[in-house]
Tab-separated table of C-alpha atoms in Angstrom:
chain	number	residue	atom	x	y	z
A	1	MET	CA	12.314	-23.835	-2.670
A	2	ARG	CA	11.029	-27.148	-1.422
A	3	SER	CA	8.150	-27.249	1.033
A	4	LEU	CA	8.467	-28.520	4.555
A	5	GLN	CA	6.485	-31.594	5.525
A	6	GLN	CA	3.576	-31.093	7.918
A	7	SER	CA	5.452	-32.590	10.875
A	8	ALA	CA	8.356	-30.213	10.250
A	9	LEU	CA	5.968	-27.266	10.010
A	10	VAL	CA	4.512	-28.178	13.398
A	11	ARG	CA	7.991	-28.244	14.958
A	12	LEU	CA	8.880	-24.966	13.258
A	13	GLU	CA	5.773	-23.311	14.683
A	14	ALA	CA	6.594	-24.757	18.106
A	15	ALA	CA	10.096	-23.288	17.830
A	16	LYS	CA	8.602	-19.904	16.974
A	17	GLY	CA	6.330	-20.165	19.984
A	18	TRP	CA	9.204	-20.977	22.333
A	19	TYR	CA	11.166	-18.099	20.844
A	20	LEU	CA	8.300	-15.678	21.436
A	21	LEU	CA	8.057	-16.923	25.017
A	22	GLY	CA	11.765	-16.212	25.452
A	23	ASN	CA	12.794	-19.835	25.846
A	24	LEU	CA	15.636	-20.016	23.336
A	25	ARG	CA	16.836	-23.428	24.521
A	26	GLU	CA	13.453	-25.071	23.807
A	27	ALA	CA	13.166	-23.215	20.505
A	28	ASN	CA	16.524	-24.637	19.450
A	29	ARG	CA	15.535	-28.119	20.632
A	30	GLU	CA	12.482	-28.019	18.385
A	31	LEU	CA	14.645	-27.042	15.417
A	32	ASP	CA	17.271	-29.660	16.291
A	33	ALA	CA	14.544	-32.324	16.206
A	34	LEU	CA	13.767	-31.556	12.560
A	35	PRO	CA	14.960	-34.052	9.963
A	36	ALA	CA	18.289	-33.261	8.325
A	37	THR	CA	16.547	-32.346	5.078
A	38	ALA	CA	14.643	-29.572	6.857
A	39	GLN	CA	17.647	-28.124	8.693
A	40	THR	CA	18.726	-26.093	5.680
A	41	HIS	CA	15.296	-24.811	4.729
A	42	ALA	CA	15.199	-20.999	4.616
A	43	ASP	CA	12.245	-20.804	7.029
A	44	VAL	CA	14.129	-22.905	9.562
A	45	LEU	CA	17.301	-20.873	9.134
A	46	GLU	CA	15.387	-17.630	9.699
A	47	VAL	CA	14.099	-18.875	13.038
A	48	ARG	CA	17.509	-20.263	13.959
A	49	PHE	CA	19.028	-16.852	13.142
A	50	ALA	CA	16.476	-15.092	15.356
A	51	ILE	CA	17.330	-17.404	18.249
A	52	TYR	CA	21.071	-16.820	17.994
A	53	ALA	CA	20.646	-13.088	17.404
A	54	LYS	CA	18.546	-12.811	20.553
A	55	ALA	CA	21.345	-14.617	22.398
A	56	GLN	CA	23.895	-12.323	20.698
A	57	HIS	CA	25.961	-15.181	19.290
A	58	TRP	CA	27.172	-13.154	16.324
A	59	PRO	CA	29.721	-15.602	14.848
A	60	VAL	CA	26.987	-18.261	14.628
A	61	CYS	CA	24.632	-15.649	13.168
A	62	MET	CA	27.226	-14.935	10.485
A	63	GLU	CA	27.301	-18.616	9.522
A	64	ILE	CA	23.518	-18.795	9.391
A	65	SER	CA	23.171	-15.593	7.403
A	66	ALA	CA	25.825	-16.775	4.923
A	67	ALA	CA	23.803	-19.947	4.419
A	68	MET	CA	20.670	-17.846	3.964
A	69	LEU	CA	22.352	-15.693	1.311
A	70	GLU	CA	23.345	-18.823	-0.572
A	71	LEU	CA	19.971	-20.574	-0.254
A	72	ALA	CA	17.561	-17.667	-0.516
A	73	PRO	CA	19.101	-14.484	-1.963
A	74	GLU	CA	15.611	-13.463	-3.089
A	75	ARG	CA	14.539	-12.989	0.531
A	76	PRO	CA	15.188	-9.546	1.967
A	77	THR	CA	15.697	-11.129	5.386
A	78	SER	CA	18.777	-12.931	4.078
A	79	TRP	CA	20.431	-9.584	3.343
A	80	LEU	CA	19.059	-7.844	6.424
A	81	ASN	CA	20.302	-10.595	8.732
A	82	SER	CA	23.736	-10.586	7.150
A	83	ALA	CA	24.067	-6.801	7.406
A	84	PHE	CA	22.742	-6.757	10.964
A	85	THR	CA	25.313	-9.354	11.973
A	86	LEU	CA	28.127	-7.396	10.380
A	87	HIS	CA	26.964	-4.299	12.256
A	88	ARG	CA	26.926	-6.182	15.562
A	89	LEU	CA	30.428	-7.470	14.798
A	90	LYS	CA	31.534	-3.808	14.541
A	91	GLN	CA	31.773	-3.967	10.757
A	92	THR	CA	29.184	-1.271	10.136
A	93	GLU	CA	30.789	0.016	6.935
A	94	SER	CA	30.561	-3.506	5.480
A	95	ALA	CA	26.977	-3.818	6.707
A	96	TRP	CA	26.144	-0.534	5.001
A	97	ALA	CA	27.784	-1.511	1.706
A	98	SER	CA	26.244	-4.969	1.653
A	99	LEU	CA	22.701	-3.751	2.224
A	100	ARG	CA	23.055	-0.674	0.019
A	101	ASN	CA	24.095	-2.883	-2.899
A	102	VAL	CA	20.792	-4.786	-2.803
A	103	ALA	CA	18.387	-2.037	-1.719
A	104	ASP	CA	17.097	-1.558	-5.274
A	105	ARG	CA	16.028	-5.216	-5.398
A	106	PHE	CA	13.568	-4.655	-2.541
A	107	PRO	CA	12.049	-1.176	-3.040
A	108	ARG	CA	8.908	-1.929	-0.984
A	109	VAL	CA	10.642	-3.366	2.109
A	110	PRO	CA	10.769	-0.658	4.796
A	111	SER	CA	13.313	-2.549	6.912
A	112	ILE	CA	16.014	-1.973	4.324
A	113	PRO	CA	16.044	1.845	4.372
A	114	TYR	CA	15.444	1.651	8.127
A	115	HIS	CA	18.578	-0.410	8.733
A	116	LEU	CA	20.537	1.651	6.232
A	117	ALA	CA	19.479	4.728	8.227
A	118	CYS	CA	20.794	3.081	11.395
A	119	TYR	CA	24.121	2.240	9.788
A	120	ALA	CA	24.461	5.680	8.194
A	121	CYS	CA	23.779	7.300	11.554
A	122	CYS	CA	26.421	5.152	13.248
A	123	LEU	CA	28.865	6.136	10.523
A	124	GLY	CA	28.166	9.836	11.109
A	125	ARG	CA	26.234	10.343	7.874
A	126	LEU	CA	23.326	12.110	9.566
A	127	ASN	CA	21.776	13.761	6.502
A	128	GLU	CA	21.793	10.508	4.582
A	129	SER	CA	20.448	8.711	7.643
A	130	ARG	CA	17.592	11.200	7.954
A	131	GLU	CA	16.640	10.768	4.284
A	132	LEU	CA	16.683	6.986	4.563
A	133	LEU	CA	14.631	7.094	7.725
A	134	GLU	CA	12.048	9.295	6.011
A	135	GLU	CA	11.867	6.742	3.184
A	136	ALA	CA	11.484	3.885	5.671
A	137	ILE	CA	8.705	5.663	7.536
A	138	LYS	CA	6.865	6.415	4.278
A	139	LEU	CA	6.904	2.693	3.562
A	140	GLY	CA	6.387	1.387	7.100
A	141	GLY	CA	4.204	4.067	8.677
A	142	THR	CA	3.759	5.021	12.299
A	143	PRO	CA	4.944	1.712	13.828
A	144	LEU	CA	8.338	2.158	12.189
A	145	ARG	CA	8.546	5.771	13.364
A	146	GLU	CA	7.809	4.619	16.913
A	147	GLN	CA	10.459	1.904	16.587
A	148	ALA	CA	12.967	4.524	15.428
A	149	LEU	CA	12.292	6.537	18.583
A	150	GLN	CA	13.514	3.544	20.605
A	151	GLU	CA	16.473	2.677	18.367
A	152	CYS	CA	19.750	3.620	20.069
A	153	ASP	CA	21.570	3.675	16.724
A	154	LEU	CA	19.266	6.519	15.677
A	155	LYS	CA	19.568	8.556	18.868
A	156	PRO	CA	21.172	11.532	17.072
A	157	LEU	CA	17.973	11.791	14.972
A	158	TRP	CA	15.394	11.446	17.726
A	159	SER	CA	14.659	15.166	17.891
A	160	ALA	CA	14.248	15.283	14.106
A	161	LEU	CA	11.711	12.426	14.240
A	162	THR	CA	9.071	14.763	15.620
A	163	GLY	CA	8.907	16.353	12.174
A	164	ILE	CA	8.881	13.119	10.180
């Protein structure tokens, strides 16, 4: 993948800063000011996805994640973003299938079994969800366990998390 020029990197970092401050409009303005050649860079698309996901604009997120899958299928975030969007669009079975099909490509990425656990739980597959969550926590440690205790999709497993 091509590298971004220094001026584009500065704008990208500014966009990330605005995003972290909760100012999605300014974050988008920074990205919009990038040259056309930078607009389709995977790093830019990841930040753009985060902005639209925070704003819950799921159809736009689907477009961005589709572009990410085409441009950077080697990035786990491309698959995670696509599955997450499908889940938010009430297509959880598709989200599950999509992410499950690529899980073996990213065996060291704790977010993949974590999200699969969320989707399995939503689909009523509690035993499978519990196993996936255990795998995610083995990879991601205590911070991921604490995140799971706040995750509404995993609410049916909260009592079981005390033993994980």
